[in-house]
Tab-separated table of C-alpha atoms in Angstrom:
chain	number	residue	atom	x	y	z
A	1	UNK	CA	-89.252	-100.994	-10.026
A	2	UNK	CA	-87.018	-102.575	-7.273
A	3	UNK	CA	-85.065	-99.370	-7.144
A	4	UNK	CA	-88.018	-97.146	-6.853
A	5	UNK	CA	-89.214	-99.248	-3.932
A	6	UNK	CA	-85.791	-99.146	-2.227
A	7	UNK	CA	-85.875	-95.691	-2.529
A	8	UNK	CA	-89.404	-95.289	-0.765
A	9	UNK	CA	-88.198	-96.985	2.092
A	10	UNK	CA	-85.329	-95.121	2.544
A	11	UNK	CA	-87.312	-91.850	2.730
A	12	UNK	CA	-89.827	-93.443	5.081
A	13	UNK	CA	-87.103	-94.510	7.425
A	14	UNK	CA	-85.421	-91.401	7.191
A	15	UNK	CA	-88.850	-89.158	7.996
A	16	UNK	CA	-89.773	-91.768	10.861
A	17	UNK	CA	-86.392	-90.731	12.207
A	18	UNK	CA	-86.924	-87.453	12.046
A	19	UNK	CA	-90.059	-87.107	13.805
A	20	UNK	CA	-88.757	-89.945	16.508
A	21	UNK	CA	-85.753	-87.359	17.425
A	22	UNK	CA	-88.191	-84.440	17.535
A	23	UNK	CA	-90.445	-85.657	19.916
A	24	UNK	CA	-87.410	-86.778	21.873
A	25	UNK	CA	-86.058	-82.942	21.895
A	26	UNK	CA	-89.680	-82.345	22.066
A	27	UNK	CA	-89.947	-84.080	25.686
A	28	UNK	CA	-86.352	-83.225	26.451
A	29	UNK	CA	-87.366	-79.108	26.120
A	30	UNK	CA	-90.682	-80.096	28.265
A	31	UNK	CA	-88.551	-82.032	30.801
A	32	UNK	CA	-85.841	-78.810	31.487
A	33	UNK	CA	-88.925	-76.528	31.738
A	34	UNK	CA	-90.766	-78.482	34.272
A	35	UNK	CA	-87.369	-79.620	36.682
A	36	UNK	CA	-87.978	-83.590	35.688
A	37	UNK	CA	-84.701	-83.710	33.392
A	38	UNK	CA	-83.101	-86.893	34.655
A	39	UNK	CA	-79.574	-86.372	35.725
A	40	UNK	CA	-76.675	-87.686	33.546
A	41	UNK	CA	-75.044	-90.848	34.385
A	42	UNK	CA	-71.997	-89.169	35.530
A	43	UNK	CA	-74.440	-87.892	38.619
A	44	UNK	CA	-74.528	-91.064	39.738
A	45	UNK	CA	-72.325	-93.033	41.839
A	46	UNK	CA	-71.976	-96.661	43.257
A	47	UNK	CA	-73.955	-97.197	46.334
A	48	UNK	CA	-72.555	-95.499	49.707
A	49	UNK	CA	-72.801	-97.028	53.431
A	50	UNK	CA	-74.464	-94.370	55.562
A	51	UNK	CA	-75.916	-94.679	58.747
A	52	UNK	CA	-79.454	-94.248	59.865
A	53	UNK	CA	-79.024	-90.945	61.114
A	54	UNK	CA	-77.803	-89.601	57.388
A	55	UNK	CA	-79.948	-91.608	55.798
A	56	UNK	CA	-83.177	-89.557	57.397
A	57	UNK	CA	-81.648	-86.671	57.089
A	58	UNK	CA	-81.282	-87.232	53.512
A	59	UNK	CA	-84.940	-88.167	53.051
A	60	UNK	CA	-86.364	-84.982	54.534
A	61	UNK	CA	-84.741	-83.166	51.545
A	62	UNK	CA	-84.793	-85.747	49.168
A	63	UNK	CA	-87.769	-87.233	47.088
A	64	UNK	CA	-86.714	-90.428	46.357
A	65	UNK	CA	-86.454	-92.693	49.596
A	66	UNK	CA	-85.772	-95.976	47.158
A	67	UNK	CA	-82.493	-93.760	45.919
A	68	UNK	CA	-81.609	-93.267	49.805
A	69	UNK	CA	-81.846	-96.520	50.437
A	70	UNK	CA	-80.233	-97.949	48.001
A	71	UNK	CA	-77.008	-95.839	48.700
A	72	UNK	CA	-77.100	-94.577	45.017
A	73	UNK	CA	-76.852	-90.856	45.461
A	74	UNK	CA	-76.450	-88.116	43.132
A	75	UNK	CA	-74.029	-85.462	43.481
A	76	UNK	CA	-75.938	-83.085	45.930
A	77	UNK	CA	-76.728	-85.683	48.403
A	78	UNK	CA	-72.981	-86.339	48.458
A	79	UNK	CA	-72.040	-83.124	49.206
A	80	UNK	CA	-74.928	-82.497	51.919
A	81	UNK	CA	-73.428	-86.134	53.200
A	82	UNK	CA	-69.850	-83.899	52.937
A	83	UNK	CA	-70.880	-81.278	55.129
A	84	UNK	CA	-72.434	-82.929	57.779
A	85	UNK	CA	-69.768	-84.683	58.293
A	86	UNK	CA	-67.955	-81.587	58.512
A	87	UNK	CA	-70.831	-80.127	60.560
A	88	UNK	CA	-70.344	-83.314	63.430
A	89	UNK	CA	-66.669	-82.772	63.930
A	90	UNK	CA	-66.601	-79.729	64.072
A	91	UNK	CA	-69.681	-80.031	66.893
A	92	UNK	CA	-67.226	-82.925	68.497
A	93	UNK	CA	-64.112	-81.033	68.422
A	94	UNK	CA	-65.809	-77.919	70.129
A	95	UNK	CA	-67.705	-79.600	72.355
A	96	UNK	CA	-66.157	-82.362	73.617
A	97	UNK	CA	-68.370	-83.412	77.182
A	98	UNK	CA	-71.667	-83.312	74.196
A	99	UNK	CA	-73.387	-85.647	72.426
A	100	UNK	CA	-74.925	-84.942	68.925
A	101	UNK	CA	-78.292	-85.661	66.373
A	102	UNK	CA	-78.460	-83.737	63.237
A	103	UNK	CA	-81.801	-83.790	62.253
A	104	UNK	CA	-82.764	-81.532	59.605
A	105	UNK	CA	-81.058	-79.655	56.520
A	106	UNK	CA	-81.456	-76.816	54.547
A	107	UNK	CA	-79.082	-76.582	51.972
A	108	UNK	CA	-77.176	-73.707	50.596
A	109	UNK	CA	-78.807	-71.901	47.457
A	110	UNK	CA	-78.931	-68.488	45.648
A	111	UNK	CA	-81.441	-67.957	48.245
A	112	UNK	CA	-79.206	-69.045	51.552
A	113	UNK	CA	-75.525	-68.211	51.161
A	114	UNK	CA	-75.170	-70.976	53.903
A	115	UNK	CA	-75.941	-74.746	54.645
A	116	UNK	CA	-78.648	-74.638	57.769
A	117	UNK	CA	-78.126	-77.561	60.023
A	118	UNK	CA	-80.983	-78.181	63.143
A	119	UNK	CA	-79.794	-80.480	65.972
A	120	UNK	CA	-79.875	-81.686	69.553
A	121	UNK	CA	-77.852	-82.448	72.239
A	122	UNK	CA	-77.298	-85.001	74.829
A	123	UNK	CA	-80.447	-86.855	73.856
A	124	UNK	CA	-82.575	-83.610	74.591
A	125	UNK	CA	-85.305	-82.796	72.554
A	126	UNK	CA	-84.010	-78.431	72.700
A	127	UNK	CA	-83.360	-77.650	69.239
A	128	UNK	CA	-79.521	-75.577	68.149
A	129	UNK	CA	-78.650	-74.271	64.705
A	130	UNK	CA	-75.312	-74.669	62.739
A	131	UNK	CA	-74.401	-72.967	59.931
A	132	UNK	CA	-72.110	-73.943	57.293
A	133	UNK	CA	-70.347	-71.880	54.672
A	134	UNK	CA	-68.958	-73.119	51.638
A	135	UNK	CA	-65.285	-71.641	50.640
A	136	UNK	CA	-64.024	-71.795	46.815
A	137	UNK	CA	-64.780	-69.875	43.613
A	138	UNK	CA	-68.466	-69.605	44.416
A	139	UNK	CA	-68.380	-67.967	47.757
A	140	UNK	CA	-70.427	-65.151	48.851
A	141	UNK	CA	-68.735	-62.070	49.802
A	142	UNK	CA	-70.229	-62.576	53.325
A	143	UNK	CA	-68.272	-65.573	53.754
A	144	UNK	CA	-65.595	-64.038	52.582
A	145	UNK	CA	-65.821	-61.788	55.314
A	146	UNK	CA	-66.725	-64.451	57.961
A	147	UNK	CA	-63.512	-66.544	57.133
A	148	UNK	CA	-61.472	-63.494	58.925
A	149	UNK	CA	-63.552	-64.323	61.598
A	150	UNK	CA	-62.286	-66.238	64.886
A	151	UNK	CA	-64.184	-70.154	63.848
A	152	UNK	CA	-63.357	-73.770	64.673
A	153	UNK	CA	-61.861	-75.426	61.646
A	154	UNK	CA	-60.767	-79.245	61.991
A	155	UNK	CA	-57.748	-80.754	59.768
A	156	UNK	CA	-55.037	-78.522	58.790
A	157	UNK	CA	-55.443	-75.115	57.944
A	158	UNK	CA	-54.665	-74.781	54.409
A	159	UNK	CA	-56.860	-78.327	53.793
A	160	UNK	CA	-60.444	-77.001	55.005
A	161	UNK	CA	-63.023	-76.511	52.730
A	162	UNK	CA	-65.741	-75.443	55.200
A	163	UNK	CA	-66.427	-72.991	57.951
A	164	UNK	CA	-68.911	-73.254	60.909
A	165	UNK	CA	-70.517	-71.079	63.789
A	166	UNK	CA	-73.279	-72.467	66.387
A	167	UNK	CA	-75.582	-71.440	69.000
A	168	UNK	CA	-75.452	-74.757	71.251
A	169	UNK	CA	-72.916	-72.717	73.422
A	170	UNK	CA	-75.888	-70.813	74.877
A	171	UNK	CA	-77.907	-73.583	76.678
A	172	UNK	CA	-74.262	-73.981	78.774
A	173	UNK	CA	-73.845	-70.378	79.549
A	174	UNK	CA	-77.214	-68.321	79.783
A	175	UNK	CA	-77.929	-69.711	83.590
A	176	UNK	CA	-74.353	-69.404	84.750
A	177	UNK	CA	-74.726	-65.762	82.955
A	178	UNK	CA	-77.724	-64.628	84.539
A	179	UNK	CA	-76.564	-65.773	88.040
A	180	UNK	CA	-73.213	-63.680	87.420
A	181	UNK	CA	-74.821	-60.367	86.455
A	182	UNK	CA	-77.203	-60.987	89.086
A	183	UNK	CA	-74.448	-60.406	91.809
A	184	UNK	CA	-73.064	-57.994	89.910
A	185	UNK	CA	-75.852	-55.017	89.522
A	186	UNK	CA	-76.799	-56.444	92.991
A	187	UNK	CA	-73.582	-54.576	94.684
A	188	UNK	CA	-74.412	-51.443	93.394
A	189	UNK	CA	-78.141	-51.659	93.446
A	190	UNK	CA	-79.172	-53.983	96.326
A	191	UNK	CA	-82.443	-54.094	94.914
A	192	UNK	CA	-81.363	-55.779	91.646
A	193	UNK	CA	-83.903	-59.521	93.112
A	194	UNK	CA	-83.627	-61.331	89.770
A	195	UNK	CA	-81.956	-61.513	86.229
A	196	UNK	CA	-83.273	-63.874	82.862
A	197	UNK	CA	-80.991	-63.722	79.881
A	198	UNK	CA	-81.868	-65.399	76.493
A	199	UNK	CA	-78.529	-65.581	74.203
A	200	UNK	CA	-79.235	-67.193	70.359
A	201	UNK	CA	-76.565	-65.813	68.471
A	202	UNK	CA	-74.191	-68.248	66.247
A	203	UNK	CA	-70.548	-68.212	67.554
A	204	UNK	CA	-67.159	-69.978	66.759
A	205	UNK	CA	-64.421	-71.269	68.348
A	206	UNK	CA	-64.176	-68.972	71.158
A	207	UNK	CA	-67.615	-69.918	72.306
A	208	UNK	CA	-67.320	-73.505	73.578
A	209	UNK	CA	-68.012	-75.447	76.928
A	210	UNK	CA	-65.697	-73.807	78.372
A	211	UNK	CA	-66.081	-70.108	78.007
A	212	UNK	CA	-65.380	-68.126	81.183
A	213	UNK	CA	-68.551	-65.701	82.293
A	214	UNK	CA	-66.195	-63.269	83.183
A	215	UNK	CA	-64.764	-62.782	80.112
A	216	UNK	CA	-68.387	-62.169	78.501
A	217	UNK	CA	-69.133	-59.777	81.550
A	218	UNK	CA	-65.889	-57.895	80.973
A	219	UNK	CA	-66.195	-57.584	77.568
A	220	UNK	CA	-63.982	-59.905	75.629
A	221	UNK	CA	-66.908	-60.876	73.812
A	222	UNK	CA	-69.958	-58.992	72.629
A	223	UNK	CA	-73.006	-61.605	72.429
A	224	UNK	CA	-75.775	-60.901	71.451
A	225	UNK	CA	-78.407	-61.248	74.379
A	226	UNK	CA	-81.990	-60.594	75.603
A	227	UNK	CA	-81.786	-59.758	79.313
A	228	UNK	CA	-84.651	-58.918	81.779
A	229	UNK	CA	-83.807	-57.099	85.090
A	230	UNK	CA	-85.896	-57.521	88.384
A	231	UNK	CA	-86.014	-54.972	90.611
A	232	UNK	CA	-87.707	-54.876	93.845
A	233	UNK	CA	-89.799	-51.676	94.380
A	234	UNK	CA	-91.591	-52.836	97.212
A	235	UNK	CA	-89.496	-50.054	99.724
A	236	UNK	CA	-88.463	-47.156	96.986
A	237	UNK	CA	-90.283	-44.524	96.571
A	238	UNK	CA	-88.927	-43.788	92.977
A	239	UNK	CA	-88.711	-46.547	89.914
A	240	UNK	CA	-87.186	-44.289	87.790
A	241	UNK	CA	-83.988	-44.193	89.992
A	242	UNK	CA	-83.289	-47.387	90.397
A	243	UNK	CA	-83.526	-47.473	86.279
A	244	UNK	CA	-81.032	-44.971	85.752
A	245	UNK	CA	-78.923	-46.494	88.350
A	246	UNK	CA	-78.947	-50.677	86.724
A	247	UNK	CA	-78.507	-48.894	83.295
A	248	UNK	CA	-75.658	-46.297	84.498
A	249	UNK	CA	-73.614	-49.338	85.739
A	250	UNK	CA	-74.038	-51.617	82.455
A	251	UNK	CA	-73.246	-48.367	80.479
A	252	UNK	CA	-70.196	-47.898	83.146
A	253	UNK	CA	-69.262	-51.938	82.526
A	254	UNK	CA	-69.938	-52.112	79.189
A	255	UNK	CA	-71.778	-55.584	79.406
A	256	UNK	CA	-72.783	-55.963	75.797
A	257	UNK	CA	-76.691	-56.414	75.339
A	258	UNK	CA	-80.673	-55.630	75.169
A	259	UNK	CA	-82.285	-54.926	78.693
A	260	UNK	CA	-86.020	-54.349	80.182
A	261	UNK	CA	-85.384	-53.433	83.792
A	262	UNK	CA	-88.650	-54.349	85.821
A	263	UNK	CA	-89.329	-52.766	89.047
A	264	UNK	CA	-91.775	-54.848	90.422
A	265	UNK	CA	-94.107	-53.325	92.802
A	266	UNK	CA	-93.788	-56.631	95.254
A	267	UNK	CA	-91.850	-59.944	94.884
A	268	UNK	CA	-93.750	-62.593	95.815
A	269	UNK	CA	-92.271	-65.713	97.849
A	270	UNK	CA	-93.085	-68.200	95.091
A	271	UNK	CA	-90.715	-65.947	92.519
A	272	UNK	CA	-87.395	-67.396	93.221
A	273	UNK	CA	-85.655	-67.309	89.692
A	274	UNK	CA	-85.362	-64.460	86.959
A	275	UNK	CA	-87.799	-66.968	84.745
A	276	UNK	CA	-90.345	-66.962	87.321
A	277	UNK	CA	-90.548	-63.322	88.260
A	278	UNK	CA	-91.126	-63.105	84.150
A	279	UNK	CA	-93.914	-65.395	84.053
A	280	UNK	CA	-95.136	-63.550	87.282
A	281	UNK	CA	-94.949	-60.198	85.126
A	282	UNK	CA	-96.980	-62.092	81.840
A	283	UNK	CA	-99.585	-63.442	84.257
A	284	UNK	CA	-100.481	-60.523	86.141
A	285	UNK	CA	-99.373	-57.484	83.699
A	286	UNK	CA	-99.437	-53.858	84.796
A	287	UNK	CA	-100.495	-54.705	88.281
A	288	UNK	CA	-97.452	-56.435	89.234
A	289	UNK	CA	-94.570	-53.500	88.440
A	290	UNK	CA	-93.770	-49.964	89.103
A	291	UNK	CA	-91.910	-49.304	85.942
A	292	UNK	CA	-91.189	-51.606	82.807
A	293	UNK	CA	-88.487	-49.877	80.887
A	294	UNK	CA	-85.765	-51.028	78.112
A	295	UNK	CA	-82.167	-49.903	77.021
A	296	UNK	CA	-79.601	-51.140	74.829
A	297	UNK	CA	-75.287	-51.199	75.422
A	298	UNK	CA	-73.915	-51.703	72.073
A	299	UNK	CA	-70.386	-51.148	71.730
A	300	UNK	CA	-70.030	-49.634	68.841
């Protein structure tokens, strides 16, 4: 009778054990399909010192402040912490005279073949872009191809594991730019009153603080820009000319880009600046110009 007992409560032990581990694989299956699988242990690290700046940076893409806090981070978060490290020397190193505030993060995915970093400069609230490519066994062939590309890499060489490109260079050069095409259409077309150029492309090394105009203007490098050209057609008696003449002399030149030339029919005293003879166009449309006509000098 003892024995028969025994035996019952080894087969009750055995099925509660059963249907224990099945609702555990049960909840496990549940918790891959809906993303809430915890990670493994070996995720996890001991807490890491970070400063405030990476620590709300972290939170924007993260969903668990308490973990941020804490400095208990799982692998990702170590590796965004990795690149933006990267990210702010390489910003330092190219740009030297500049202060810098990484603010937001988009990390790489099979959706992004790059790390998107948004920052500011010099305390300014003007937003710049960084990307960041990844090198190793899981790169995409486009960074493949960007790595034989001219880019700022810090440490040695053979060491890096990261590449970079910006846009912060424009906000130093677009003014300087305009103001040096300006005089240049304006010896061959004296009528050239005005010049705006907006310049967002991503760049590397080459394309620091201290990147000569000329060099852009003579074609060492082909940026990518959005210039407007004001011309005054206040004493010609054809608009069309003075079109084929700005866009003869930037085909002669080669000076890389997008134009709209603007004759404008008057320019008014308060229009100083290429900006303001724009929003002078956007106020008073049609009225205000003779001819509004684009071209594009790609170098192909």
């Amino acid at each position: 009778m003892r024995k028969k007992i025994c035996r019952n409560l080894c087969v009750v032990c055995l099925a509660a054990g059963v249907a224990i581990g099945l609702c555990q694989q049960g909840w496990n299956v549940r918790a891959v399909e809906n993303g809430l699988e915890q990670a493994d242990e070996s995720e996890k690290v001991e807490e890491i010192t970070m400063t405030e700046e990476q620590k709300e940076l972290l939170k924007k893409i993260s969903a668990d402040d308490e973990r941020v806090e804490s400095g208990n981070l799982f692998d990702w978060q170590i590796e965004v912490l990795r690149q933006y490290e990267y990210a702010m020397e390489y910003l330092r190193g190219k740009y030297p005279s500049h202060t810098f505030e990484i603010y937001d993060c988009t990390q790489k995915s099979k959706l992004n073949s790059y790390t998107t970093f948004w920052f500011n400069a010099d305390g300014e609230e003007e937003s710049y872009e960084l990307y960041l490519w990844t090198e190793g066994e899981d790169a995409e062939e486009e960074t493949e191809k960007e790595t034989e590309t001219v880019v700022y890499l810090s440490g040695q060489e053979d060491n890096f594991d990261y590449l970079c490109k910006d846009n912060f260079y424009c906000s130093l050069i677009c003014d300087s730019y305009a103001g040096a095409l300006l005089e240049l259409v304006r010896e061959e077309v004296p009528e050239c009153v005005g010049v705006l150029t907006v310049m967002t492309s991503v760049n590397g090394e080459d394309c620091d603080e201290s990147l000569d105009i000329s060099d852009i203007l003579a074609g060492k490098y082909e940026i990518t820009n959005s210039t407007r050209i004001f011309l005054d057609g206040s004493n010609s008696a054809d608009a069309s000319e003075l079109f084929e003449q700005v866009k003869s002399l930037i085909g002669e030149k080669r000076i890389y880009g997008s134009y709209l030339v603007v004759v404008l029919t008057e320019v008014p005293e308060s229009c100083a600046t290429g900006e303001q003879m724009w929003d002078y166009v956007k106020e008073n449309g049609s009225s205000s110009y003779l001819l509004r006509q684009s071209f594009q000098q790609f170098n192909s």
